[in-house]
Amino acid sequence: MTGQQSDQQSSQRELWFELMQFYISESWLLDDRKFDEWLDLFTDDVFYFMPRRLNVGRQDISQELSPVGDLAIFEDDKTYLSMRVARLDTGMAWAEDPPSRTRHIIGNLVVEQLPDGDIRSKTAFILYRSHHETDENLFSGSREDHLRKEDGRWKIYKRVIVLDSNVILAKNLSVFF
């Protein structure tokens, strides 16, 4: 292995570690209900997208996820995410009174450096939600993020969330992924 290859591997490991810390911090912000701080992890032009997952045959697997503009579960920008966060403090978000207790577990981070210096990452997640005495939900899936540095900090400008299940059995979907 040449010195240059060793430096590249070291740089990749450092980037992986930096982003893993970023995602761990994000999980704690969500679980501690620090939603305004969580919003600050996103750029002003963010696209936050959760397509519907469809049951299709193997020959149609490329059509398993609904495209943008086709009744997605979430298709939000920063303004809409901010409105969802602000609504939690209005007393009008009955589904979140009392607030849900959540635990976000993030892993399987894969990082790819893009030619323009941005990053594409993919993570697996498990989101546990407990509400009232009897409501429990478990969501699992993956997230693909595109990140760029703004003012020396990583910020997400695109998040695509894909749930493993295609039917959501929760009474509401008022949590963030």
Coordinates of N, CA, C and O in Angstrom, one line a residue:
M1 N 0.9 -1.2 0.0 CA 0.0 0.0 0.0 C 0.9 1.2 0.0 O 1.8 1.3 0.8
T2 N 0.6 2.2 -0.9 CA 1.4 3.4 -1.0 C 1.0 4.4 0.1 O -0.1 4.2 0.7
G3 N 1.8 5.4 0.3 CA 1.5 6.4 1.3 C 0.2 7.1 1.0 O -0.6 7.5 1.8
Q4 N 0.0 7.4 -0.3 CA -1.2 8.1 -0.8 C -2.5 7.2 -0.5 O -3.5 7.8 0.0
Q5 N -2.4 5.9 -0.8 CA -3.6 5.1 -0.5 C -3.8 5.0 1.0 O -5.0 5.0 1.5
S6 N -2.8 5.0 1.8 CA -3.0 5.0 3.3 C -3.6 6.3 3.8 O -4.5 6.3 4.6
D7 N -3.2 7.4 3.2 CA -3.8 8.7 3.5 C -5.3 8.8 3.1 O -6.1 9.3 3.9
Q8 N -5.6 8.2 2.0 CA -7.0 8.2 1.5 C -7.8 7.3 2.4 O -8.9 7.7 2.8
Q9 N -7.3 6.2 2.9 CA -8.1 5.3 3.8 C -8.3 6.0 5.1 O -9.3 5.9 5.7
S10 N -7.2 6.7 5.6 CA -7.3 7.4 6.8 C -8.3 8.5 6.7 O -9.1 8.7 7.7
S11 N -8.3 9.2 5.6 CA -9.3 10.3 5.4 C -10.7 9.8 5.3 O -11.6 10.4 5.9
Q12 N -10.9 8.6 4.7 CA -12.2 8.0 4.6 C -12.7 7.6 6.0 O -13.9 7.8 6.3
R13 N -11.8 7.0 6.8 CA -12.2 6.6 8.2 C -12.5 7.8 9.0 O -13.5 7.8 9.8
E14 N -11.8 8.9 8.9 CA -12.1 10.1 9.6 C -13.5 10.7 9.2 O -14.2 11.1 10.0
L15 N -13.7 10.7 7.9 CA -15.0 11.2 7.4 C -16.2 10.3 7.9 O -17.2 10.8 8.4
W16 N -16.0 9.0 7.9 CA -17.0 8.0 8.4 C -17.2 8.3 9.8 O -18.4 8.4 10.3
F17 N -16.2 8.5 10.6 CA -16.3 8.7 12.1 C -17.0 10.0 12.3 O -18.0 10.1 13.1
E18 N -16.7 11.1 11.6 CA -17.3 12.4 11.7 C -18.8 12.3 11.4 O -19.6 12.9 12.1
L19 N -19.2 11.6 10.3 CA -20.6 11.5 10.0 C -21.3 10.6 10.9 O -22.5 10.8 11.2
M20 N -20.7 9.6 11.5 CA -21.4 8.7 12.4 C -21.7 9.5 13.7 O -22.8 9.4 14.2
Q21 N -20.7 10.4 14.1 CA -21.0 11.3 15.2 C -22.1 12.2 14.9 O -23.0 12.5 15.8
F22 N -22.2 12.7 13.7 CA -23.3 13.6 13.3 C -24.6 12.9 13.4 O -25.6 13.5 14.0
Y23 N -24.7 11.7 12.9 CA -26.0 10.9 13.0 C -26.4 10.5 14.4 O -27.5 10.5 14.8
I24 N -25.4 10.2 15.3 CA -25.7 9.9 16.7 C -26.2 11.2 17.3 O -27.2 11.1 18.1
S25 N -25.6 12.3 17.1 CA -26.1 13.6 17.7 C -27.5 13.9 17.2 O -28.3 14.3 18.0
E26 N -27.7 13.6 15.9 CA -29.1 13.9 15.4 C -30.1 13.0 16.1 O -31.2 13.5 16.5
S27 N -29.8 11.7 16.3 CA -30.7 10.8 17.0 C -31.0 11.3 18.4 O -32.2 11.3 18.8
W28 N -30.0 11.8 19.1 CA -30.3 12.3 20.5 C -31.1 13.6 20.4 O -32.0 13.8 21.3
L29 N -30.9 14.4 19.5 CA -31.7 15.6 19.3 C -33.2 15.2 19.2 O -34.1 15.8 19.8
L30 N -33.5 14.3 18.3 CA -34.8 13.8 18.1 C -35.4 13.2 19.4 O -36.5 13.5 19.8
D31 N -34.6 12.3 20.0 CA -35.1 11.6 21.2 C -35.3 12.5 22.4 O -36.2 12.2 23.2
D32 N -34.5 13.6 22.4 CA -34.7 14.5 23.5 C -35.6 15.7 23.1 O -35.8 16.7 23.9
R33 N -36.3 15.5 22.0 CA -37.3 16.5 21.5 C -36.8 17.9 21.3 O -37.4 18.9 21.5
K34 N -35.5 18.0 20.9 CA -34.9 19.3 20.6 C -35.1 19.5 19.1 O -34.1 19.5 18.3
F35 N -36.3 19.7 18.7 CA -36.6 19.7 17.2 C -36.1 21.0 16.5 O -35.8 20.9 15.3
D36 N -36.0 22.1 17.2 CA -35.5 23.3 16.5 C -34.0 23.1 16.2 O -33.5 23.5 15.2
E37 N -33.3 22.5 17.2 CA -31.9 22.2 16.9 C -31.7 21.1 15.8 O -30.8 21.2 15.0
W38 N -32.7 20.2 15.8 CA -32.7 19.2 14.7 C -32.9 19.8 13.3 O -32.2 19.5 12.4
L39 N -33.8 20.8 13.3 CA -34.0 21.5 12.0 C -32.8 22.2 11.5 O -32.6 22.3 10.3
D40 N -31.9 22.6 12.4 CA -30.7 23.3 12.0 C -29.7 22.4 11.3 O -28.7 22.9 10.8
L41 N -29.9 21.1 11.3 CA -29.1 20.2 10.6 C -29.4 20.1 9.1 O -28.7 19.5 8.4
F42 N -30.4 20.8 8.7 CA -30.9 20.8 7.3 C -30.6 22.2 6.7 O -30.7 23.2 7.3
T43 N -30.3 22.1 5.4 CA -30.1 23.4 4.6 C -31.5 24.0 4.4 O -32.5 23.4 4.6
D44 N -31.5 25.3 4.0 CA -32.7 26.0 3.7 C -33.4 25.4 2.5 O -34.6 25.6 2.4
D45 N -32.7 24.7 1.6 CA -33.3 24.2 0.4 C -33.5 22.6 0.5 O -33.5 21.9 -0.5
V46 N -33.6 22.1 1.7 CA -33.7 20.7 1.9 C -34.9 20.1 1.2 O -36.0 20.7 1.1
F47 N -34.8 18.9 0.8 CA -35.9 18.1 0.3 C -36.0 16.8 1.2 O -35.0 16.0 1.2
Y48 N -37.0 16.6 1.9 CA -37.2 15.5 2.9 C -38.3 14.7 2.3 O -39.5 15.1 2.3
F49 N -38.0 13.5 1.9 CA -38.9 12.7 1.1 C -39.0 11.2 1.6 O -38.0 10.6 1.9
M50 N -40.2 10.8 1.8 CA -40.5 9.4 2.1 C -41.5 8.9 1.1 O -42.7 9.2 1.2
P51 N -41.1 8.1 0.1 CA -42.0 7.5 -0.9 C -42.8 6.4 -0.3 O -42.5 5.9 0.8
R52 N -43.9 6.1 -0.9 CA -44.7 4.9 -0.6 C -44.0 3.7 -1.1 O -43.3 3.8 -2.2
R53 N -44.0 2.6 -0.4 CA -43.4 1.4 -0.9 C -44.6 0.5 -1.4 O -45.6 0.3 -0.7
L54 N -44.4 0.0 -2.6 CA -45.4 -0.8 -3.2 C -45.0 -2.3 -3.3 O -43.8 -2.6 -3.5
N55 N -46.0 -3.2 -3.3 CA -45.7 -4.6 -3.6 C -45.7 -4.8 -5.1 O -46.8 -4.6 -5.7
V56 N -44.6 -5.1 -5.6 CA -44.5 -5.4 -7.1 C -43.8 -6.7 -7.3 O -43.0 -7.1 -6.5
G57 N -44.0 -7.3 -8.5 CA -43.3 -8.5 -8.8 C -41.8 -8.2 -9.1 O -41.4 -7.0 -9.3
R58 N -41.0 -9.2 -9.2 CA -39.6 -9.0 -9.4 C -39.3 -8.3 -10.7 O -38.4 -7.5 -10.8
Q59 N -40.1 -8.6 -11.7 CA -39.9 -7.9 -13.0 C -40.2 -6.4 -13.0 O -39.7 -5.7 -13.8
D60 N -40.9 -5.9 -11.9 CA -41.2 -4.5 -11.8 C -40.5 -3.9 -10.6 O -41.0 -2.8 -10.1
I61 N -39.5 -4.5 -10.1 CA -38.8 -4.0 -8.8 C -38.4 -2.5 -8.9 O -38.3 -1.8 -7.9
S62 N -38.1 -2.1 -10.1 CA -37.7 -0.6 -10.3 C -38.9 0.3 -10.0 O -38.6 1.5 -9.8
Q63 N -40.1 -0.2 -9.9 CA -41.3 0.6 -9.6 C -41.8 0.4 -8.2 O -42.9 0.8 -7.8
E64 N -40.9 -0.2 -7.3 CA -41.3 -0.5 -5.9 C -41.5 0.8 -5.1 O -42.4 0.8 -4.2
L65 N -40.8 1.9 -5.4 CA -41.0 3.1 -4.7 C -41.7 4.1 -5.5 O -41.4 4.3 -6.7
S66 N -42.7 4.8 -4.9 CA -43.4 5.8 -5.6 C -42.5 7.0 -6.0 O -41.7 7.4 -5.2
P67 N -42.7 7.6 -7.1 CA -41.8 8.7 -7.5 C -42.3 10.0 -6.8 O -43.4 10.1 -6.3
V68 N -41.4 11.0 -6.9 CA -41.7 12.4 -6.4 C -43.0 12.8 -7.1 O -43.2 12.6 -8.3
G69 N -43.9 13.4 -6.3 CA -45.1 13.9 -6.8 C -46.3 12.9 -6.9 O -47.4 13.2 -7.4
D70 N -46.0 11.7 -6.4 CA -47.1 10.6 -6.5 C -47.5 10.2 -5.1 O -47.2 9.1 -4.7
L71 N -48.2 11.1 -4.4 CA -48.7 10.8 -3.1 C -47.7 10.1 -2.1 O -47.9 9.1 -1.6
A72 N -46.6 10.8 -2.0 CA -45.6 10.3 -1.0 C -46.1 10.5 0.4 O -47.0 11.2 0.7
I73 N -45.5 9.7 1.3 CA -45.8 9.9 2.7 C -45.3 11.2 3.2 O -46.1 11.9 3.9
F74 N -44.1 11.6 2.9 CA -43.6 12.9 3.2 C -42.9 13.4 1.9 O -42.2 12.7 1.2
E75 N -43.2 14.7 1.6 CA -42.5 15.3 0.5 C -42.4 16.8 0.9 O -43.1 17.7 0.4
D76 N -41.5 17.0 1.9 CA -41.4 18.3 2.6 C -40.2 19.1 2.2 O -39.1 18.6 1.8
D77 N -40.3 20.4 2.4 CA -39.2 21.3 2.3 C -39.0 21.9 3.7 O -39.6 21.5 4.6
K78 N -38.0 22.8 3.8 CA -37.7 23.3 5.1 C -38.9 24.1 5.8 O -39.1 24.0 7.0
T79 N -39.6 24.8 5.0 CA -40.8 25.5 5.5 C -41.8 24.5 6.1 O -42.3 24.7 7.2
Y80 N -42.1 23.5 5.4 CA -43.0 22.5 5.9 C -42.5 21.8 7.1 O -43.3 21.5 8.1
L81 N -41.2 21.4 7.1 CA -40.7 20.7 8.3 C -40.7 21.7 9.5 O -41.1 21.3 10.6
S82 N -40.5 23.0 9.3 CA -40.5 24.0 10.3 C -42.0 24.1 10.9 O -42.2 24.2 12.1
M83 N -42.9 24.1 10.0 CA -44.3 24.1 10.4 C -44.7 22.9 11.2 O -45.4 23.0 12.2
R84 N -44.2 21.7 10.8 CA -44.5 20.5 11.6 C -43.9 20.6 13.0 O -44.6 20.2 14.0
V85 N -42.7 21.1 13.1 CA -42.1 21.3 14.4 C -42.8 22.3 15.2 O -43.1 22.1 16.4
A86 N -43.1 23.5 14.6 CA -43.8 24.5 15.4 C -45.2 24.1 15.8 O -45.6 24.4 16.9
R87 N -45.9 23.2 15.1 CA -47.2 22.7 15.5 C -47.2 21.9 16.7 O -48.1 21.9 17.5
L88 N -46.1 21.3 17.0 CA -45.9 20.5 18.3 C -46.1 21.4 19.5 O -46.5 20.9 20.6
D89 N -45.8 22.7 19.4 CA -45.9 23.6 20.6 C -47.2 24.3 20.6 O -47.4 25.2 21.5
T90 N -48.1 24.1 19.7 CA -49.3 24.9 19.6 C -50.4 24.4 20.5 O -51.4 25.1 20.8
G91 N -50.4 23.1 21.0 CA -51.5 22.5 21.7 C -52.5 21.9 20.7 O -53.5 21.3 21.2
M92 N -52.3 22.1 19.4 CA -53.2 21.6 18.4 C -52.7 20.2 17.9 O -53.4 19.6 17.1
A93 N -51.6 19.8 18.2 CA -51.0 18.5 17.8 C -51.5 17.4 18.8 O -50.7 16.9 19.5
W94 N -52.8 17.1 18.7 CA -53.3 16.2 19.7 C -52.7 14.8 19.7 O -52.6 14.1 20.7
A95 N -52.2 14.4 18.5 CA -51.5 13.1 18.4 C -50.2 13.1 19.2 O -49.7 12.0 19.5
E96 N -49.7 14.2 19.6 CA -48.5 14.3 20.3 C -48.7 14.9 21.7 O -47.8 15.6 22.2
D97 N -49.8 14.8 22.3 CA -50.1 15.3 23.6 C -50.7 14.2 24.5 O -51.8 13.8 24.3
P98 N -49.9 13.5 25.3 CA -48.5 13.8 25.7 C -47.6 13.4 24.6 O -48.0 12.6 23.7
P99 N -46.4 14.0 24.6 CA -45.4 13.7 23.5 C -45.0 12.2 23.5 O -45.0 11.5 24.5
S100 N -44.8 11.7 22.3 CA -44.2 10.4 22.1 C -42.8 10.3 22.7 O -42.1 11.3 22.7
R101 N -42.5 9.1 23.2 CA -41.1 8.8 23.5 C -40.6 8.0 22.4 O -41.2 7.0 22.0
T102 N -39.4 8.4 21.9 CA -38.8 7.7 20.8 C -37.4 7.3 21.1 O -36.7 7.9 22.0
R103 N -36.9 6.3 20.3 CA -35.5 5.9 20.4 C -35.1 5.7 18.9 O -35.6 4.8 18.3
H104 N -34.2 6.5 18.4 CA -33.6 6.3 17.1 C -32.3 5.5 17.2 O -31.4 6.0 17.8
I105 N -32.2 4.4 16.5 CA -31.0 3.7 16.4 C -30.5 3.7 15.0 O -31.3 3.4 14.0
I106 N -29.3 4.2 14.8 CA -28.8 4.4 13.4 C -27.5 3.6 13.3 O -26.7 3.5 14.2
G107 N -27.4 2.9 12.1 CA -26.2 2.1 11.9 C -25.9 1.9 10.4 O -26.6 2.5 9.6
N108 N -25.0 1.0 10.1 CA -24.7 0.6 8.8 C -24.4 1.7 7.9 O -24.7 1.8 6.7
L109 N -23.6 2.7 8.4 CA -23.3 3.9 7.6 C -22.4 3.6 6.5 O -21.3 2.9 6.7
V110 N -22.7 4.0 5.3 CA -21.9 4.0 4.1 C -21.8 5.4 3.6 O -22.7 6.1 3.5
V111 N -20.5 5.8 3.3 CA -20.2 7.2 2.9 C -19.6 7.2 1.5 O -18.7 6.4 1.3
E112 N -20.1 8.1 0.7 CA -19.5 8.2 -0.7 C -19.2 9.7 -0.9 O -20.2 10.5 -0.8
Q113 N -18.0 10.0 -1.2 CA -17.7 11.4 -1.5 C -18.0 11.7 -3.0 O -17.7 10.9 -3.9
L114 N -18.8 12.7 -3.2 CA -19.2 13.1 -4.5 C -18.1 14.0 -5.2 O -17.4 14.7 -4.4
P115 N -18.1 14.1 -6.5 CA -17.0 14.9 -7.1 C -17.0 16.4 -6.7 O -16.0 17.0 -6.7
D116 N -18.2 16.9 -6.4 CA -18.3 18.4 -6.0 C -17.9 18.6 -4.6 O -18.0 19.8 -4.1
G117 N -17.5 17.6 -3.9 CA -17.1 17.8 -2.4 C -18.3 17.4 -1.5 O -18.1 17.4 -0.3
D118 N -19.5 17.3 -2.0 CA -20.6 16.9 -1.2 C -20.5 15.4 -0.9 O -19.6 14.7 -1.4
I119 N -21.4 15.0 0.0 CA -21.3 13.6 0.5 C -22.7 12.9 0.3 O -23.7 13.6 0.5
R120 N -22.7 11.7 -0.1 CA -23.9 10.9 -0.1 C -23.7 9.8 0.9 O -22.7 9.1 0.9
S121 N -24.6 9.7 1.8 CA -24.5 8.6 2.8 C -25.8 7.8 2.9 O -26.8 8.3 2.5
K122 N -25.6 6.6 3.4 CA -26.8 5.7 3.5 C -26.7 5.1 4.9 O -25.6 4.7 5.3
T123 N -27.8 5.1 5.6 CA -27.8 4.6 7.0 C -29.1 3.7 7.1 O -30.1 3.9 6.4
A124 N -29.0 2.7 8.0 CA -30.1 1.9 8.3 C -30.6 2.5 9.7 O -29.9 3.0 10.4
F125 N -31.9 2.3 9.9 CA -32.5 2.9 11.2 C -33.5 1.9 11.7 O -34.2 1.2 11.0
I126 N -33.7 2.0 13.0 CA -34.8 1.5 13.7 C -35.3 2.6 14.6 O -34.5 3.3 15.3
L127 N -36.6 2.9 14.5 CA -37.2 3.9 15.3 C -38.3 3.3 16.1 O -39.3 2.7 15.6
Y128 N -38.1 3.3 17.4 CA -39.1 2.9 18.4 C -39.9 4.1 18.9 O -39.3 5.1 19.3
R129 N -41.2 3.9 18.9 CA -42.1 5.0 19.4 C -43.0 4.4 20.4 O -43.7 3.4 20.2
S130 N -43.1 5.0 21.6 CA -44.1 4.7 22.6 C -44.9 5.9 22.9 O -44.5 7.0 23.1
H131 N -46.3 5.7 23.0 CA -47.2 6.8 23.2 C -48.3 6.3 24.1 O -48.8 5.2 23.9
H132 N -48.7 7.1 25.1 CA -49.7 6.7 26.1 C -49.2 5.4 26.8 O -48.0 5.1 26.7
E133 N -50.1 4.6 27.3 CA -49.7 3.4 28.0 C -49.6 2.2 27.1 O -48.9 1.2 27.4
T134 N -50.3 2.2 26.0 CA -50.5 1.0 25.2 C -50.0 1.1 23.7 O -49.9 0.1 23.1
D135 N -49.7 2.3 23.2 CA -49.3 2.4 21.8 C -47.8 2.3 21.7 O -47.1 3.0 22.3
E136 N -47.4 1.3 20.9 CA -46.0 1.2 20.5 C -45.9 0.9 19.0 O -46.8 0.2 18.4
N137 N -44.9 1.5 18.4 CA -44.6 1.4 17.0 C -43.2 1.1 16.8 O -42.3 1.6 17.5
L138 N -42.8 0.3 15.8 CA -41.5 0.0 15.5 C -41.4 0.2 14.0 O -42.1 -0.4 13.2
F139 N -40.5 1.2 13.6 CA -40.3 1.4 12.2 C -38.8 1.1 11.9 O -37.9 1.4 12.6
S140 N -38.6 0.4 10.7 CA -37.2 0.2 10.3 C -37.2 0.5 8.8 O -38.1 0.5 8.1
G141 N -35.9 0.8 8.4 CA -35.7 1.2 7.0 C -34.4 1.8 6.8 O -33.4 1.5 7.6
S142 N -34.2 2.5 5.7 CA -33.0 3.1 5.4 C -33.2 4.6 5.0 O -34.3 5.0 4.7
R143 N -32.1 5.4 5.1 CA -32.1 6.8 4.7 C -30.9 7.0 3.8 O -29.8 6.5 4.1
E144 N -31.2 7.7 2.8 CA -30.1 8.2 1.9 C -30.1 9.7 2.0 O -31.1 10.4 1.7
D145 N -28.9 10.2 2.5 CA -28.8 11.7 2.6 C -27.7 12.2 1.7 O -26.8 11.5 1.4
H146 N -27.9 13.4 1.3 CA -26.9 14.2 0.6 C -26.6 15.4 1.5 O -27.5 16.1 2.0
L147 N -25.3 15.5 1.8 CA -24.8 16.6 2.7 C -23.8 17.5 2.1 O -23.1 17.0 1.2
R148 N -23.8 18.7 2.5 CA -22.7 19.6 2.1 C -22.3 20.4 3.3 O -23.1 20.6 4.3
K149 N -21.1 21.0 3.3 CA -20.7 21.8 4.4 C -21.2 23.2 4.2 O -21.1 23.8 3.1
E150 N -21.7 23.8 5.3 CA -22.2 25.2 5.3 C -21.6 25.8 6.6 O -21.9 25.2 7.7
D151 N -20.8 26.8 6.5 CA -20.2 27.4 7.7 C -19.4 26.4 8.5 O -19.5 26.4 9.7
G152 N -18.8 25.5 7.8 CA -17.9 24.5 8.4 C -18.6 23.4 9.1 O -18.0 22.5 9.7
R153 N -20.0 23.3 8.9 CA -20.8 22.2 9.5 C -21.5 21.4 8.4 O -21.9 22.0 7.4
W154 N -21.6 20.1 8.6 CA -22.4 19.3 7.6 C -23.8 19.6 7.8 O -24.4 19.7 8.9
K155 N -24.5 19.8 6.7 CA -26.0 20.0 6.7 C -26.6 19.1 5.6 O -26.0 18.9 4.5
I156 N -27.7 18.6 5.9 CA -28.4 17.7 4.9 C -29.3 18.5 4.0 O -30.1 19.3 4.4
Y157 N -29.1 18.3 2.7 CA -29.9 19.0 1.7 C -30.9 18.1 1.0 O -31.8 18.6 0.2
K158 N -30.8 16.8 1.2 CA -31.7 15.9 0.6 C -31.7 14.6 1.5 O -30.7 14.1 1.8
R159 N -32.9 14.2 1.9 CA -33.1 13.0 2.7 C -34.2 12.2 2.1 O -35.3 12.7 1.9
V160 N -33.9 10.9 1.7 CA -34.9 10.0 1.2 C -35.0 8.8 2.2 O -34.0 8.2 2.5
I161 N -36.2 8.7 2.8 CA -36.4 7.7 3.8 C -37.2 6.6 3.2 O -38.3 6.8 2.6
V162 N -36.8 5.3 3.3 CA -37.5 4.2 2.8 C -37.8 3.2 3.9 O -36.9 2.7 4.5
L163 N -39.1 3.1 4.2 CA -39.5 2.1 5.2 C -39.4 0.7 4.7 O -39.7 0.5 3.5
D164 N -39.1 -0.2 5.5 CA -39.1 -1.6 5.1 C -40.5 -2.2 4.9 O -40.7 -3.0 4.0
S165 N -41.4 -1.7 5.6 CA -42.8 -2.1 5.4 C -43.5 -1.3 4.4 O -43.2 -0.1 4.2
N166 N -44.6 -1.8 3.8 CA -45.4 -1.0 2.9 C -46.7 -0.6 3.5 O -47.4 0.2 2.9
V167 N -47.0 -1.1 4.6 CA -48.3 -0.7 5.3 C -47.8 -0.1 6.7 O -47.1 -0.8 7.4
I168 N -48.3 1.1 7.0 CA -48.0 1.7 8.2 C -49.1 1.5 9.2 O -50.3 2.0 8.9
L169 N -48.9 0.7 10.3 CA -49.9 0.4 11.2 C -50.1 1.4 12.3 O -51.0 1.3 13.1
A170 N -49.2 2.4 12.4 CA -49.3 3.4 13.5 C -50.6 4.2 13.3 O -51.0 4.4 12.2
K171 N -51.1 4.7 14.4 CA -52.3 5.6 14.3 C -52.0 6.9 13.7 O -52.9 7.6 13.2
N172 N -50.8 7.3 13.8 CA -50.3 8.6 13.1 C -48.9 8.5 12.9 O -48.2 7.6 13.3
L173 N -48.4 9.4 12.1 CA -47.0 9.5 11.7 C -46.4 10.8 12.0 O -46.0 11.6 11.2
S174 N -46.4 11.2 13.3 CA -46.0 12.5 13.8 C -44.6 12.5 14.3 O -44.2 13.5 14.9
V175 N -43.8 11.5 14.0 CA -42.4 11.4 14.4 C -41.5 11.8 13.2 O -42.0 11.8 12.1
F176 N -40.3 12.1 13.5 CA -39.3 12.5 12.4 C -38.3 11.3 12.3 O -37.9 10.7 13.3
F177 N -37.9 11.1 11.1 CA -36.9 10.0 10.8 C -35.6 10.5 10.5 O -35.3 11.5 9.8

